[in-house]
CSV table of C-alpha atoms in Angstrom, one decimal:
chain,number,residue,atom,x,y,z
M,1,UNK,CA,95.8,96.8,97.3
M,2,UNK,CA,97.4,98.5,94.4
M,3,UNK,CA,100.1,100.1,96.6
M,4,UNK,CA,100.9,96.7,97.9
M,5,UNK,CA,101.1,95.3,94.4
M,6,UNK,CA,103.4,98.0,93.2
M,7,UNK,CA,105.7,97.3,96.2
M,8,UNK,CA,105.7,93.6,95.4
M,9,UNK,CA,106.6,94.2,91.7
M,10,UNK,CA,109.7,96.2,92.5
M,11,UNK,CA,112.1,93.5,93.7
M,12,UNK,CA,113.5,90.8,91.4
M,13,UNK,CA,112.5,87.3,92.5
M,14,UNK,CA,113.4,84.9,89.7
M,15,UNK,CA,112.6,81.2,90.5
M,16,UNK,CA,115.2,80.0,93.0
M,17,UNK,CA,116.1,83.5,94.1
M,18,UNK,CA,113.0,84.7,95.9
M,19,UNK,CA,114.6,85.9,99.2
M,20,UNK,CA,114.3,89.6,98.6
M,21,UNK,CA,110.6,89.4,98.0
M,22,UNK,CA,110.1,86.9,100.7
M,23,UNK,CA,111.5,89.4,103.2
M,24,UNK,CA,109.2,92.1,102.1
M,25,UNK,CA,106.1,89.9,102.3
M,26,UNK,CA,107.1,88.6,105.8
M,27,UNK,CA,107.4,92.2,107.1
M,28,UNK,CA,103.9,93.0,105.7
M,29,UNK,CA,102.0,90.0,107.1
M,30,UNK,CA,103.8,89.0,110.3
M,31,UNK,CA,101.9,91.4,112.6
M,32,UNK,CA,98.6,90.0,111.4
M,33,UNK,CA,99.4,86.2,111.7
M,34,UNK,CA,99.8,83.8,114.6
M,35,UNK,CA,102.8,82.1,113.2
M,36,UNK,CA,105.1,83.0,110.2
M,37,UNK,CA,108.1,80.9,109.1
M,38,UNK,CA,110.1,79.8,106.0
M,39,UNK,CA,110.7,76.2,105.2
M,40,UNK,CA,114.0,74.8,103.9
M,41,UNK,CA,112.9,75.4,100.3
M,42,UNK,CA,112.2,79.1,100.9
M,43,UNK,CA,108.4,79.0,101.0
M,44,UNK,CA,106.9,81.6,103.4
M,45,UNK,CA,104.2,79.9,105.5
M,46,UNK,CA,101.7,81.9,107.5
M,47,UNK,CA,99.2,80.5,110.0
M,48,UNK,CA,96.2,82.7,110.9
M,49,UNK,CA,93.3,82.0,113.2
M,50,UNK,CA,89.8,83.0,112.0
M,51,UNK,CA,86.6,83.3,113.9
M,52,UNK,CA,86.2,79.6,114.1
M,53,UNK,CA,88.2,76.4,113.3
M,54,UNK,CA,87.3,74.8,110.0
M,55,UNK,CA,86.4,71.1,109.7
M,56,UNK,CA,89.1,70.7,107.1
M,57,UNK,CA,92.6,72.1,107.0
M,58,UNK,CA,92.6,74.9,104.5
M,59,UNK,CA,95.7,76.0,102.5
M,60,UNK,CA,95.7,79.1,100.3
M,61,UNK,CA,98.7,79.6,98.0
M,62,UNK,CA,100.2,82.1,95.7
M,63,UNK,CA,103.7,81.9,94.2
M,64,UNK,CA,106.4,84.6,94.8
M,65,UNK,CA,108.7,83.7,91.9
M,66,UNK,CA,108.8,85.2,88.4
M,67,UNK,CA,110.2,84.2,85.0
M,68,UNK,CA,113.6,85.6,84.1
M,69,UNK,CA,117.1,84.4,83.2
M,70,UNK,CA,120.4,83.2,84.7
M,71,UNK,CA,123.9,84.1,83.6
M,72,UNK,CA,125.7,81.1,82.3
M,73,UNK,CA,129.0,82.4,80.9
M,74,UNK,CA,130.9,85.5,80.0
M,75,UNK,CA,132.7,86.0,76.7
M,76,UNK,CA,136.3,87.4,76.4
M,77,UNK,CA,134.9,90.8,75.3
M,78,UNK,CA,132.6,91.1,78.4
M,79,UNK,CA,129.3,90.0,76.9
M,80,UNK,CA,127.0,87.8,79.1
M,81,UNK,CA,125.4,84.6,77.9
M,82,UNK,CA,122.2,83.5,79.6
M,83,UNK,CA,119.5,80.8,79.9
M,84,UNK,CA,115.8,81.4,80.5
M,85,UNK,CA,114.3,80.6,83.9
M,86,UNK,CA,110.7,79.7,83.2
M,87,UNK,CA,108.7,80.1,80.0
M,88,UNK,CA,109.6,83.3,78.1
M,89,UNK,CA,108.6,83.9,74.5
M,90,UNK,CA,111.9,84.3,72.6
M,91,UNK,CA,110.3,86.9,70.3
M,92,UNK,CA,110.4,89.5,73.1
M,93,UNK,CA,114.1,89.3,74.0
M,94,UNK,CA,115.9,91.3,71.4
M,95,UNK,CA,116.7,94.9,72.4
M,96,UNK,CA,115.1,94.7,75.8
M,97,UNK,CA,116.6,96.4,78.9
M,98,UNK,CA,117.5,94.0,81.6
M,99,UNK,CA,118.4,94.2,85.3
M,100,UNK,CA,120.7,91.6,87.0
M,101,UNK,CA,121.1,91.0,90.7
M,102,UNK,CA,124.9,91.4,90.6
M,103,UNK,CA,127.6,91.1,93.2
M,104,UNK,CA,127.0,94.4,95.0
M,105,UNK,CA,124.0,96.0,93.3
M,106,UNK,CA,121.6,95.8,90.4
M,107,UNK,CA,123.4,95.8,87.1
M,108,UNK,CA,121.6,97.1,84.0
M,109,UNK,CA,122.1,95.9,80.5
M,110,UNK,CA,120.5,95.3,77.1
M,111,UNK,CA,120.0,92.1,75.1
M,112,UNK,CA,121.6,92.2,71.7
M,113,UNK,CA,122.8,90.1,68.8
M,114,UNK,CA,124.5,90.4,65.4
M,115,UNK,CA,123.2,93.5,63.6
M,116,UNK,CA,120.5,92.6,61.0
M,117,UNK,CA,122.4,94.1,58.1
M,118,UNK,CA,125.1,91.5,58.6
M,119,UNK,CA,122.7,88.6,58.4
M,120,UNK,CA,121.1,86.9,55.4
M,121,UNK,CA,117.5,87.9,54.6
M,122,UNK,CA,116.2,84.7,56.0
M,123,UNK,CA,118.1,85.0,59.3
M,124,UNK,CA,117.3,88.7,59.8
M,125,UNK,CA,113.6,88.0,59.8
M,126,UNK,CA,113.8,84.8,62.0
M,127,UNK,CA,113.0,84.6,65.7
M,128,UNK,CA,116.4,84.4,67.4
M,129,UNK,CA,117.1,81.7,69.9
M,130,UNK,CA,118.5,82.7,73.3
M,131,UNK,CA,121.8,81.1,72.5
M,132,UNK,CA,122.2,83.6,69.7
M,133,UNK,CA,121.7,86.5,72.0
M,134,UNK,CA,123.9,88.2,74.6
M,135,UNK,CA,123.6,90.8,77.4
M,136,UNK,CA,125.7,93.9,77.1
M,137,UNK,CA,126.4,95.5,80.5
M,138,UNK,CA,129.0,97.9,79.2
M,139,UNK,CA,132.0,95.8,80.2
M,140,UNK,CA,135.2,96.0,78.1
M,141,UNK,CA,136.4,92.5,79.0
M,142,UNK,CA,135.6,89.3,80.7
M,143,UNK,CA,137.5,90.4,83.8
M,144,UNK,CA,135.7,93.8,83.8
M,145,UNK,CA,132.3,92.0,83.6
M,146,UNK,CA,133.1,89.6,86.4
M,147,UNK,CA,133.8,92.6,88.7
M,148,UNK,CA,130.0,93.2,88.6
M,149,UNK,CA,128.3,89.8,88.0
M,150,UNK,CA,128.9,86.2,88.7
M,151,UNK,CA,127.8,83.0,86.9
M,152,UNK,CA,124.5,82.0,88.4
M,153,UNK,CA,123.3,85.6,88.9
M,154,UNK,CA,119.6,86.1,88.0
M,155,UNK,CA,117.9,88.9,86.3
M,156,UNK,CA,114.7,90.0,84.5
M,157,UNK,CA,113.5,92.0,81.6
M,158,UNK,CA,112.6,95.4,83.1
M,159,UNK,CA,109.2,97.0,83.0
M,160,UNK,CA,107.8,99.9,85.0
M,161,UNK,CA,104.7,99.7,87.1
M,162,UNK,CA,102.2,102.0,85.3
M,163,UNK,CA,98.5,102.8,85.9
M,164,UNK,CA,96.8,103.5,82.6
M,165,UNK,CA,93.7,103.2,80.5
M,166,UNK,CA,91.0,103.5,83.2
M,167,UNK,CA,91.9,101.0,85.8
M,168,UNK,CA,94.5,99.0,84.0
M,169,UNK,CA,97.9,98.1,85.5
M,170,UNK,CA,101.0,97.4,83.5
M,171,UNK,CA,104.1,95.8,85.0
M,172,UNK,CA,106.5,92.9,84.9
M,173,UNK,CA,105.9,90.0,87.4
M,174,UNK,CA,102.1,90.4,87.7
M,175,UNK,CA,102.2,86.6,87.5
M,176,UNK,CA,102.0,86.1,90.4
M,177,UNK,CA,102.5,89.3,92.4
M,178,UNK,CA,98.8,89.8,92.0
M,179,UNK,CA,98.1,86.6,93.9
M,180,UNK,CA,100.6,87.6,96.6
M,181,UNK,CA,98.9,91.0,97.0
M,182,UNK,CA,95.5,89.2,97.4
M,183,UNK,CA,96.9,86.8,99.9
M,184,UNK,CA,98.5,89.7,101.9
M,185,UNK,CA,95.2,91.5,102.1
M,186,UNK,CA,93.5,88.3,103.2
M,187,UNK,CA,95.9,87.9,106.0
M,188,UNK,CA,95.3,91.5,107.1
M,189,UNK,CA,91.5,90.8,107.1
M,190,UNK,CA,89.2,89.2,109.7
M,191,UNK,CA,88.6,85.6,108.4
M,192,UNK,CA,85.7,83.2,108.8
M,193,UNK,CA,88.0,80.3,109.7
M,194,UNK,CA,91.6,79.3,110.3
M,195,UNK,CA,93.9,79.1,107.2
M,196,UNK,CA,97.5,78.4,106.3
M,197,UNK,CA,98.7,80.8,103.7
M,198,UNK,CA,101.7,79.9,101.6
M,199,UNK,CA,103.8,82.1,99.4
M,200,UNK,CA,105.5,79.5,97.3
M,201,UNK,CA,108.8,79.4,95.5
M,202,UNK,CA,109.9,77.9,92.1
M,203,UNK,CA,106.4,77.7,90.6
M,204,UNK,CA,107.7,78.8,87.2
M,205,UNK,CA,110.2,75.9,86.9
M,206,UNK,CA,108.1,72.9,88.0
M,207,UNK,CA,105.7,73.8,90.8
M,208,UNK,CA,108.4,72.7,93.3
M,209,UNK,CA,107.8,74.9,96.3
M,210,UNK,CA,104.1,74.1,96.5
M,211,UNK,CA,104.8,70.4,96.5
M,212,UNK,CA,107.2,70.7,99.4
M,213,UNK,CA,104.9,73.0,101.4
M,214,UNK,CA,101.8,70.9,100.9
M,215,UNK,CA,103.7,67.7,101.8
M,216,UNK,CA,104.5,69.3,105.2
M,217,UNK,CA,101.1,71.0,105.8
M,218,UNK,CA,98.9,68.1,104.5
M,219,UNK,CA,95.9,70.3,103.8
M,220,UNK,CA,92.4,68.8,103.1
M,221,UNK,CA,91.4,71.8,100.8
M,222,UNK,CA,93.7,74.1,98.8
M,223,UNK,CA,92.8,77.3,97.0
M,224,UNK,CA,95.5,78.5,94.5
M,225,UNK,CA,95.5,82.2,93.5
M,226,UNK,CA,97.4,82.8,90.3
M,227,UNK,CA,97.4,84.7,87.1
M,228,UNK,CA,96.3,83.2,83.8
M,229,UNK,CA,96.5,84.3,80.1
M,230,UNK,CA,93.9,86.6,78.8
M,231,UNK,CA,93.8,86.6,74.9
M,232,UNK,CA,90.9,89.1,74.6
M,233,UNK,CA,92.7,91.2,72.0
M,234,UNK,CA,92.7,91.7,68.2
M,235,UNK,CA,90.5,89.4,66.2
M,236,UNK,CA,90.8,86.3,68.3
M,237,UNK,CA,87.5,84.4,68.4
M,238,UNK,CA,85.6,84.5,71.7
M,239,UNK,CA,86.1,80.8,72.3
M,240,UNK,CA,89.9,81.2,72.1
M,241,UNK,CA,90.2,84.3,74.3
M,242,UNK,CA,90.4,82.0,77.4
M,243,UNK,CA,89.2,84.8,79.7
M,244,UNK,CA,88.6,88.6,79.7
M,245,UNK,CA,89.8,91.5,81.7
M,246,UNK,CA,87.2,93.4,83.8
M,247,UNK,CA,85.0,90.2,84.1
M,248,UNK,CA,86.4,89.1,87.5
M,249,UNK,CA,88.4,86.2,88.7
M,250,UNK,CA,88.9,83.1,86.5
M,251,UNK,CA,87.7,79.8,87.9
M,252,UNK,CA,89.1,76.7,86.3
M,253,UNK,CA,87.4,73.3,85.8
M,254,UNK,CA,90.6,71.7,84.4
M,255,UNK,CA,94.0,72.6,83.0
M,256,UNK,CA,97.1,70.7,81.9
M,257,UNK,CA,98.0,69.9,85.5
M,258,UNK,CA,94.8,69.3,87.4
M,259,UNK,CA,91.2,68.3,87.1
M,260,UNK,CA,89.8,70.5,89.8
M,261,UNK,CA,87.4,69.4,92.5
M,262,UNK,CA,84.0,69.7,91.0
M,263,UNK,CA,82.2,70.6,94.2
M,264,UNK,CA,84.6,73.4,94.9
M,265,UNK,CA,84.4,74.6,91.3
M,266,UNK,CA,80.5,74.8,91.6
M,267,UNK,CA,80.7,76.3,95.1
M,268,UNK,CA,83.0,79.1,93.9
M,269,UNK,CA,80.7,80.1,91.1
M,270,UNK,CA,77.7,80.0,93.4
M,271,UNK,CA,79.5,82.1,96.0
M,272,UNK,CA,80.3,84.7,93.3
M,273,UNK,CA,76.7,84.7,92.2
M,274,UNK,CA,75.2,84.9,95.7
M,275,UNK,CA,77.5,87.8,96.6
M,276,UNK,CA,77.3,89.7,93.3
M,277,UNK,CA,81.1,89.3,92.8
M,278,UNK,CA,82.2,89.2,89.1
M,279,UNK,CA,83.7,85.8,88.1
M,280,UNK,CA,84.2,83.9,84.9
M,281,UNK,CA,85.0,80.3,83.9
M,282,UNK,CA,88.3,79.7,82.1
M,283,UNK,CA,87.5,78.8,78.5
M,284,UNK,CA,90.4,76.5,77.8
M,285,UNK,CA,92.2,73.4,79.1
M,286,UNK,CA,95.6,75.0,79.1
M,287,UNK,CA,98.5,75.9,81.4
M,288,UNK,CA,99.1,74.8,84.9
M,289,UNK,CA,99.8,76.2,88.4
M,290,UNK,CA,100.7,75.1,91.9
M,291,UNK,CA,97.5,73.0,92.0
M,292,UNK,CA,99.2,70.4,89.8
M,293,UNK,CA,101.6,69.6,92.7
M,294,UNK,CA,99.3,70.2,95.6
M,295,UNK,CA,96.3,68.0,94.6
M,296,UNK,CA,98.5,64.8,94.5
M,297,UNK,CA,100.0,65.2,98.0
M,298,UNK,CA,99.6,62.3,100.5
M,299,UNK,CA,96.0,60.9,100.2
M,300,UNK,CA,95.0,63.8,97.8
M,301,UNK,CA,93.9,67.4,98.3
M,302,UNK,CA,90.7,68.9,97.2
M,303,UNK,CA,91.9,71.7,95.1
M,304,UNK,CA,90.5,74.8,93.3
M,305,UNK,CA,92.1,77.7,91.4
M,306,UNK,CA,91.0,81.3,91.1
M,307,UNK,CA,93.1,83.4,88.8
M,308,UNK,CA,93.6,87.0,87.6
M,309,UNK,CA,93.1,87.5,83.9
M,310,UNK,CA,96.4,88.8,82.5
M,311,UNK,CA,97.3,90.0,79.1
M,312,UNK,CA,100.9,89.6,77.7
M,313,UNK,CA,101.8,87.3,80.6
M,314,UNK,CA,105.5,86.5,81.2
M,315,UNK,CA,106.4,89.7,79.4
M,316,UNK,CA,107.9,92.9,81.0
M,317,UNK,CA,104.7,94.7,80.3
M,318,UNK,CA,101.9,92.4,81.5
M,319,UNK,CA,98.4,94.0,81.9
M,320,UNK,CA,95.6,93.4,84.5
M,321,UNK,CA,92.5,95.3,85.5
M,322,UNK,CA,92.4,96.6,89.1
M,323,UNK,CA,88.7,95.6,89.3
M,324,UNK,CA,89.7,92.0,88.8
M,325,UNK,CA,92.2,92.2,91.6
M,326,UNK,CA,89.5,93.4,94.0
M,327,UNK,CA,87.0,90.8,92.7
M,328,UNK,CA,89.4,87.9,93.4
M,329,UNK,CA,90.1,89.1,96.9
M,330,UNK,CA,86.3,89.5,97.6
M,331,UNK,CA,85.6,86.1,96.1
M,332,UNK,CA,88.2,84.2,98.3
M,333,UNK,CA,87.1,86.1,101.4
M,334,UNK,CA,83.4,85.2,100.7
M,335,UNK,CA,84.4,81.6,100.0
M,336,UNK,CA,85.9,80.9,103.4
M,337,UNK,CA,82.6,80.7,105.3
M,338,UNK,CA,81.3,78.3,102.7
M,339,UNK,CA,84.3,75.9,102.7
M,340,UNK,CA,84.9,75.8,106.4
M,341,UNK,CA,82.1,73.2,106.8
M,342,UNK,CA,83.4,70.9,104.1
């Protein structure tokens, strides 16, 4: 699964611009599915028959998009102004290498601002807002810059895919290429029942793709596979760490977007225990994912979320444990025989 994950982390797929990644995923899963198509929003929808039909229609979702930025204007001297796409901590912008999907190819640049020695003491130590920053792509003028990029082009902070520290993975876009990798492996596996798998778009800017897909599919049960913040570093008290690396998938009882189906929540934990699969409960009511849109569709959808613990999420160097990736896959696979009768 790690080779698949590395392949998925390579293309840029900022919210609203997911087609490059969608094409890669479609080529991966199409031979293993009964029907694969994209809807008008860009969601990739995959239907796969299992050993038996389930009593309920089951949807499993992971989002393709990642946080990034969009080019909003170009200055006369060829510097690019930008706006964030999704939630990015402004503290990490300055000095970062970026990659932009330009007119003909990927365009590299660096995020800069006024040098600190030209700022007051107070300003030099402050966190700079994105409207105080610019991207330098080496252009000498506005006309020179516009030969390579256009307004509306998207890009990301770059980060290499690195194996390190005894089973740790570092990369950008692990939220939620991890979920996509798990979903791809599921579609290549023999399943206990029929499922509809959805690789959703625009999760990072309002859970939009999931709402559109679920409205069309009208599932009875939905399982969302995502990444969630692990704060298990430094001197943070245990009750505030949210979740931990190397302790398995994270099962949520509630977040800022959804109070999860209690029977599914308990069933997931029991399935993990019965099958000796590592799992942990999310120790915070925080964040949200595609569940927030899905559970409200039509007459309501019974929804659960299983997430990958991820340190430094939404940064160019997020970190997961490969063991957790395998645990989430094993847990979802073991869960299907249990929920097919619901």
